[in-house]
């Protein structure tokens, strides 16, 4: 199979996704790592993640903080989910922590929470920018154009919104629209690009109903939209959600078509994404580190990724942002997380990035 960038058509991508021979896969890993080095260099940029609210009005079938998240008895998620929303001062304090730890960006993430009002978020962006000078990334779900414009004007630099799957039928099943609206994340991504945001997106690997064709289509959509940041992690079933139970069985694709939610599968998607979007910023995700706490982060970084998002949310809230159980780094302090990540980055011969680490557009490399 070819790894030439211009010949990565749908069939070739799907073929690589199905490839299981470790010797053959070595070619994919080497090519992805070489392209990562050539286009985004050896620096690993750290983005301080602030989980500002776990309130959510959506009913996504996969997500543990969905509106109707239920406790599942007998599992580690057996307590009812306590909802929280950080105060203005807590957000600012978390941003200061990110700055003091040397991070170049803060990512303000939440469930889709209308009580995080336009004004509150705009004020928080202005305060974080004024006090820390850090780049600000938002990840607040589907929001109105009016809000998105106001936050851009307040100084937001980037917005992360995973389209979750390029298959519209599967999307409607796993991510129901709210009454009276039609959820269209791709359209929001296009509008945010026009507003001047750097745009981030991504998918989960191995979501029930995801086929090889769908996943190849996801990678092609990253290329078509020219996404600046692409988050790719394994689907991790949450016992609080329908896809942590019976619904997953019903939604599964036919035998032989269903993509597994394994580590190697996720790494193949990261590597192929580096091939089709060589300039993009690709995080080695927390979900990957959750699946393989020993080496998941490092494997992501040597197979195409160049970003890590250490958590700077105040410790007492972190455990409540439970999108899936057993999330990596939940019980560590921000300082411990930083030391651990720096050690991991140095252990693979890479360096910690300085500055905001935004998308850099270069002339094509041969
Ligand atoms: N509410 C915002 C949104 O929907 O874009 C941001 C928060 S949402 C929890 C962030 C991402 O977590 C989602 O886009 C989804 O891909 C991922 N996620 C949710 N549930 C997951 C699960 N069970 N396994 C892996 N990733 C999950």
Coordinates of C-alpha atoms and ligand atoms in Angstrom, one line a residue:
X1 CA 0.0 0.0 0.0
X2 CA 1.2 3.5 -0.9
X3 CA 2.0 6.1 1.7
X4 CA 2.5 9.0 -0.8
X5 CA 0.4 11.9 0.4
X6 CA -1.3 12.5 -2.9
X7 CA -2.4 8.9 -3.2
X8 CA -4.1 8.6 0.1
X9 CA -7.5 8.1 -1.3
X10 CA -10.5 6.6 0.5
X11 CA -9.6 3.0 -0.4
X12 CA -5.9 3.4 0.6
X13 CA -6.9 5.0 4.0
X14 CA -9.4 2.2 4.7
X15 CA -6.8 -0.4 3.7
X16 CA -4.3 1.0 6.2
X17 CA -7.0 1.2 8.9
X18 CA -7.5 -2.6 8.4
X19 CA -3.8 -3.4 8.4
X20 CA -2.7 -5.5 11.4
X21 CA 0.7 -6.7 10.4
X22 CA 3.2 -5.0 12.9
X23 CA 6.0 -5.2 10.3
X24 CA 3.9 -3.4 7.7
X25 CA 2.5 -0.9 10.2
X26 CA 6.1 0.1 11.0
X27 CA 6.2 1.9 7.7
X28 CA 3.1 3.9 8.7
X29 CA 4.6 4.8 12.1
X30 CA 7.9 5.9 10.5
X31 CA 6.2 8.0 7.9
X32 CA 3.9 9.7 10.4
X33 CA 6.8 10.5 12.8
X34 CA 9.0 11.8 9.9
X35 CA 6.2 14.1 8.7
X36 CA 5.5 15.3 12.3
X37 CA 9.2 16.2 12.7
X38 CA 9.3 17.9 9.3
X39 CA 6.1 20.0 9.6
X40 CA 5.6 20.7 13.3
X41 CA 9.1 19.9 14.8
X42 CA 10.2 18.2 18.0
X43 CA 8.4 20.6 20.4
X44 CA 5.5 19.2 22.3
X45 CA 3.1 22.0 23.2
X46 CA 1.3 21.8 26.5
X47 CA -2.2 23.2 26.7
X48 CA -3.6 23.7 30.2
X49 CA -7.1 22.2 30.3
X50 CA -9.7 23.9 32.6
X51 CA -12.9 21.9 32.8
X52 CA -15.1 24.9 33.7
X53 CA -18.5 23.2 34.0
X54 CA -19.9 19.6 33.8
X55 CA -23.5 20.8 33.3
X56 CA -24.9 19.7 29.9
X57 CA -28.2 20.0 28.1
X58 CA -27.3 17.3 25.5
X59 CA -28.2 13.7 25.6
X60 CA -25.2 12.3 23.6
X61 CA -25.3 8.5 23.9
X62 CA -21.6 8.2 24.7
X63 CA -20.9 10.9 27.2
X64 CA -20.8 10.5 31.0
X65 CA -21.8 14.1 31.7
X66 CA -24.9 14.0 29.4
X67 CA -28.0 15.8 30.8
X68 CA -29.5 12.6 32.1
X69 CA -26.3 10.9 33.3
X70 CA -27.4 8.1 35.7
X71 CA -25.5 6.4 38.4
X72 CA -24.7 2.7 37.6
X73 CA -24.7 0.6 40.7
X74 CA -21.8 -1.7 41.3
X75 CA -19.3 0.2 39.2
X76 CA -16.9 2.9 40.2
X77 CA -19.4 5.4 38.8
X78 CA -22.0 4.3 41.3
X79 CA -22.4 7.8 42.8
X80 CA -24.8 10.2 41.2
X81 CA -23.0 12.8 39.2
X82 CA -22.6 16.0 41.1
X83 CA -22.8 19.0 38.9
X84 CA -20.4 22.0 39.2
X85 CA -19.6 25.2 37.5
X86 CA -16.4 27.1 38.3
X87 CA -16.6 30.7 39.5
X88 CA -14.9 33.5 37.6
X89 CA -12.1 33.6 40.2
X90 CA -11.6 29.8 40.0
X91 CA -11.2 30.1 36.2
X92 CA -8.7 32.9 36.6
X93 CA -6.8 31.0 39.3
X94 CA -6.6 27.9 37.0
X95 CA -5.3 30.1 34.2
X96 CA -2.6 31.5 36.4
X97 CA -1.6 28.0 37.4
X98 CA -1.2 27.2 33.6
X99 CA 0.9 30.3 33.1
X100 CA 3.1 29.6 36.1
X101 CA 3.7 26.0 34.9
X102 CA 4.9 27.5 31.6
X103 CA 2.0 26.5 29.4
X104 CA 1.3 28.7 26.3
X105 CA -2.5 28.1 26.1
X106 CA -5.5 27.5 28.3
X107 CA -8.4 25.4 27.0
X108 CA -11.7 26.3 28.7
X109 CA -13.9 23.2 28.2
X110 CA -17.4 22.3 29.5
X111 CA -20.6 20.4 28.8
X112 CA -23.1 22.4 26.7
X113 CA -24.1 24.7 29.5
X114 CA -26.4 27.7 28.7
X115 CA -25.8 29.1 32.2
X116 CA -22.2 29.8 31.0
X117 CA -23.6 33.0 29.5
X118 CA -22.1 35.0 26.6
X119 CA -21.1 37.8 29.0
X120 CA -19.6 35.5 31.6
X121 CA -17.4 33.7 29.0
X122 CA -16.4 37.0 27.3
X123 CA -15.4 38.5 30.6
X124 CA -13.4 35.4 31.5
X125 CA -11.6 35.4 28.2
X126 CA -10.7 39.1 28.6
X127 CA -9.5 38.6 32.2
X128 CA -7.4 35.5 31.3
X129 CA -5.8 37.3 28.3
X130 CA -5.1 40.5 30.3
X131 CA -3.7 38.7 33.3
X132 CA -1.8 35.8 31.7
X133 CA -1.3 36.7 28.0
X134 CA -2.0 33.0 27.2
X135 CA -3.7 31.8 24.0
X136 CA -7.3 30.9 24.8
X137 CA -9.0 27.9 23.3
X138 CA -12.8 27.3 23.9
X139 CA -14.5 24.0 23.8
X140 CA -18.1 24.7 24.9
X141 CA -20.2 22.8 22.4
X142 CA -22.7 24.1 19.9
X143 CA -23.2 27.8 20.5
X144 CA -24.8 30.6 18.5
X145 CA -23.0 32.7 16.0
X146 CA -23.7 35.8 18.2
X147 CA -21.9 34.1 21.1
X148 CA -19.0 32.9 18.9
X149 CA -18.5 36.3 17.5
X150 CA -18.6 38.0 20.9
X151 CA -16.0 35.5 22.2
X152 CA -13.7 36.0 19.2
X153 CA -14.0 39.8 19.8
X154 CA -13.1 39.3 23.5
X155 CA -9.8 37.6 22.4
X156 CA -10.5 33.9 22.0
X157 CA -8.0 32.3 19.6
X158 CA -9.4 28.8 18.9
X159 CA -12.4 26.6 19.3
X160 CA -12.5 22.8 19.6
X161 CA -15.7 21.0 18.4
X162 CA -15.3 17.4 17.5
X163 CA -17.7 16.4 14.6
X164 CA -17.6 12.9 16.3
X165 CA -18.3 11.0 13.0
X166 CA -18.7 12.0 9.3
X167 CA -21.6 9.5 8.9
X168 CA -24.7 11.7 9.2
X169 CA -26.9 8.7 10.1
X170 CA -24.7 7.5 12.9
X171 CA -24.2 11.1 14.1
X172 CA -27.9 11.6 14.5
X173 CA -28.2 8.4 16.5
X174 CA -25.3 9.1 18.9
X175 CA -25.7 12.8 19.2
X176 CA -29.4 13.7 19.2
X177 CA -30.4 17.2 18.2
X178 CA -32.1 19.4 20.7
X179 CA -35.8 20.0 20.1
X180 CA -36.4 22.5 17.3
X181 CA -32.8 22.6 16.1
X182 CA -30.6 20.5 13.8
X183 CA -27.2 19.7 15.2
X184 CA -24.6 20.5 12.4
X185 CA -21.1 20.6 13.9
X186 CA -19.4 20.7 10.5
X187 CA -21.4 23.9 9.6
X188 CA -20.3 25.5 12.9
X189 CA -16.7 24.6 12.2
X190 CA -16.9 26.3 8.8
X191 CA -18.5 29.4 10.3
X192 CA -15.9 29.6 13.0
X193 CA -13.1 29.5 10.4
X194 CA -14.7 32.5 8.7
X195 CA -14.9 34.3 12.0
X196 CA -11.2 34.0 12.3
X197 CA -10.9 31.1 14.8
X198 CA -8.3 28.4 14.5
X199 CA -10.6 25.4 14.4
X200 CA -10.2 22.1 16.2
X201 CA -12.2 18.9 15.7
X202 CA -11.9 15.2 16.1
X203 CA -13.5 11.8 16.5
X204 CA -13.7 8.9 18.9
X205 CA -12.3 5.6 17.5
X206 CA -14.4 2.5 17.9
X207 CA -17.8 4.1 18.7
X208 CA -20.5 1.5 18.2
X209 CA -21.7 1.6 14.6
X210 CA -18.4 3.0 13.3
X211 CA -17.2 1.1 10.2
X212 CA -13.8 1.2 8.4
X213 CA -15.5 3.2 5.6
X214 CA -16.9 5.7 8.1
X215 CA -13.6 6.2 9.8
X216 CA -11.8 6.6 6.5
X217 CA -14.4 9.2 5.7
X218 CA -13.6 11.0 9.0
X219 CA -10.0 11.3 8.0
X220 CA -10.9 12.6 4.6
X221 CA -13.2 15.2 6.2
X222 CA -10.2 16.4 8.4
X223 CA -8.4 17.0 5.2
X224 CA -11.3 18.6 3.4
X225 CA -12.0 21.1 6.2
X226 CA -8.2 21.7 6.7
X227 CA -8.7 21.4 10.5
X228 CA -6.0 23.1 12.5
X229 CA -6.2 20.8 15.6
X230 CA -7.4 17.2 15.6
X231 CA -8.2 15.3 18.7
X232 CA -8.4 11.5 18.3
X233 CA -9.1 9.2 21.2
X234 CA -10.6 5.7 21.7
X235 CA -14.2 5.5 22.6
X236 CA -14.3 4.5 26.3
X237 CA -17.7 3.2 27.4
X238 CA -19.3 4.9 30.4
X239 CA -21.7 2.9 32.6
X240 CA -23.6 6.1 33.0
X241 CA -24.6 6.2 29.3
X242 CA -26.7 4.1 26.8
X243 CA -23.5 3.2 25.0
X244 CA -22.1 1.8 28.2
X245 CA -24.9 -0.8 28.1
X246 CA -27.5 -2.5 25.8
X247 CA -27.6 0.3 23.2
X248 CA -24.0 -0.4 22.3
X249 CA -25.0 -4.0 21.3
X250 CA -27.9 -2.7 19.1
X251 CA -25.8 0.0 17.4
X252 CA -22.7 -2.2 16.7
X253 CA -21.9 -2.6 13.0
X254 CA -22.0 -6.1 11.5
X255 CA -19.2 -8.5 12.4
X256 CA -16.1 -7.6 10.4
X257 CA -17.3 -4.0 9.8
X258 CA -17.2 -2.7 13.4
X259 CA -14.0 -0.7 14.2
X260 CA -12.5 -1.8 17.5
X261 CA -11.8 0.9 20.2
X262 CA -8.3 -0.4 20.7
X263 CA -5.0 1.4 21.3
X264 CA -3.4 0.3 18.0
X265 CA -6.6 1.3 16.1
X266 CA -6.4 4.8 17.6
X267 CA -2.7 5.1 16.8
X268 CA -3.4 4.1 13.2
X269 CA -5.9 7.0 13.0
X270 CA -3.5 9.5 14.5
X271 CA -0.7 8.4 12.1
X272 CA -3.0 8.5 9.0
X273 CA -4.3 11.9 10.1
X274 CA -0.7 13.2 10.3
X275 CA -0.2 12.0 6.7
X276 CA -3.3 13.8 5.3
X277 CA -3.0 16.9 7.5
X278 CA 0.8 17.3 8.0
X279 CA 0.7 20.8 9.5
X280 CA -2.1 20.1 12.0
X281 CA -1.7 20.1 15.8
X282 CA -2.5 16.6 17.0
X283 CA -2.9 15.9 20.7
X284 CA -1.9 12.7 22.3
X285 CA -5.2 12.4 24.1
X286 CA -6.1 11.7 27.7
X287 CA -8.4 8.9 26.4
X288 CA -5.4 7.2 24.9
X289 CA -3.5 7.6 28.2
X290 CA -6.5 6.2 30.0
X291 CA -6.5 3.1 27.8
X292 CA -2.7 2.6 28.3
X293 CA -1.5 4.5 31.3
X294 CA 2.0 3.2 31.0
X295 CA 2.9 4.2 27.5
X296 CA -0.2 5.6 25.7
X297 CA 1.0 9.3 25.8
X298 CA 4.4 8.4 24.4
X299 CA 3.0 6.1 21.7
X300 CA 0.7 8.9 20.5
X301 CA 3.6 11.3 20.4
X302 CA 5.9 9.0 18.4
X303 CA 3.1 8.1 15.9
X304 CA 2.2 11.6 14.8
X305 CA 1.0 13.7 17.7
X306 CA 2.7 16.9 19.0
X307 CA 0.4 18.3 21.7
X308 CA -0.6 17.3 25.3
X309 CA -3.3 18.8 27.4
X310 CA -2.5 18.6 31.1
X311 CA -5.4 19.2 33.4
X312 CA -5.3 22.4 35.6
X313 CA -8.9 22.2 36.8
X314 CA -9.0 22.5 40.7
X315 CA -8.6 19.0 42.0
X316 CA -11.9 18.8 43.8
X317 CA -13.8 19.2 40.5
X318 CA -11.7 17.0 38.2
X319 CA -13.3 13.7 39.4
X320 CA -16.7 15.1 38.5
X321 CA -15.8 15.8 34.9
X322 CA -16.3 12.1 34.3
X323 CA -17.0 11.7 30.6
X324 CA -15.8 8.1 31.0
X325 CA -14.5 6.2 34.0
X326 CA -10.9 5.9 35.2
X327 CA -9.8 9.1 33.3
X328 CA -6.0 9.4 33.5
X329 CA -4.4 12.1 35.7
X330 CA -7.6 12.9 37.7
X331 CA -6.0 12.5 41.1
X332 CA -2.7 14.3 40.4
X333 CA -2.0 17.9 41.2
X334 CA -1.3 20.2 38.3
X335 CA 2.3 20.4 39.3
X336 CA 2.6 16.5 39.5
X337 CA 1.0 16.3 36.0
X338 CA 3.5 18.8 34.6
X339 CA 6.5 16.9 36.0
X340 CA 5.2 13.6 34.8
X341 CA 4.5 14.9 31.3
X342 CA 7.9 16.6 31.0
X343 CA 9.6 13.4 32.0
X344 CA 7.6 11.4 29.4
X345 CA 8.4 14.0 26.7
X346 CA 12.1 14.0 27.4
X347 CA 12.2 10.2 27.5
X348 CA 11.3 10.1 23.8
X349 CA 13.9 12.7 22.9
X350 CA 11.5 15.6 22.5
X351 CA 11.3 19.0 24.0
X352 CA 8.6 21.0 25.7
X353 CA 7.3 23.8 23.4
X354 CA 7.3 27.5 24.3
X355 CA 4.7 30.0 23.4
X356 CA 1.2 29.5 22.1
X357 CA 2.0 26.8 19.6
X358 CA -0.7 27.7 17.1
X359 CA -1.0 26.3 13.6
X360 CA 1.9 27.3 11.4
X361 CA 1.3 27.3 7.7
X362 CA 4.4 26.5 5.7
X363 CA 5.2 26.2 2.1
X364 CA 4.8 22.5 1.0
X365 CA 7.7 20.2 1.9
X366 CA 8.7 17.7 -0.7
Ligands
LIG1 N1 -19.4 19.8 25.3 C1 -18.3 20.0 24.4 C2 -18.5 19.3 23.1 O1 -19.4 18.4 23.1 O2 -17.8 19.6 22.2 C3 -16.9 19.7 25.0 C4 -16.9 18.6 26.0 S1 -17.2 16.9 25.4 C5 -17.2 16.0 26.9 C6 -15.5 16.6 24.7 C7 -15.3 15.3 23.9 O3 -15.3 14.2 24.8 C8 -16.4 15.0 23.0 O4 -16.3 15.7 21.8 C9 -16.2 13.5 22.8 O5 -15.5 13.2 21.6 C10 -15.4 13.1 24.0 N2 -16.0 12.0 24.7 C11 -17.3 12.0 25.3 N3 -17.6 10.8 25.8 C12 -16.6 10.0 25.5 C13 -16.3 8.6 25.8 N4 -17.2 7.8 26.4 N5 -15.2 8.1 25.3 C14 -14.2 8.8 24.7 N6 -14.4 10.1 24.5 C15 -15.6 10.7 24.9

